[in-house]
């Protein structure tokens, strides 16, 4: 379960960084 949660967080972090650096 932890890896699923980590993947979920990682995806959102990636999206946030994309918006910041876009």
Phi, psi and omega in degrees: 000325183297320182294325177294316180296318179297319179295323179296315179295316182300321180296314181292322178298318179300316180296318180298316180295323179297319180291322182293316187265004184290000000 
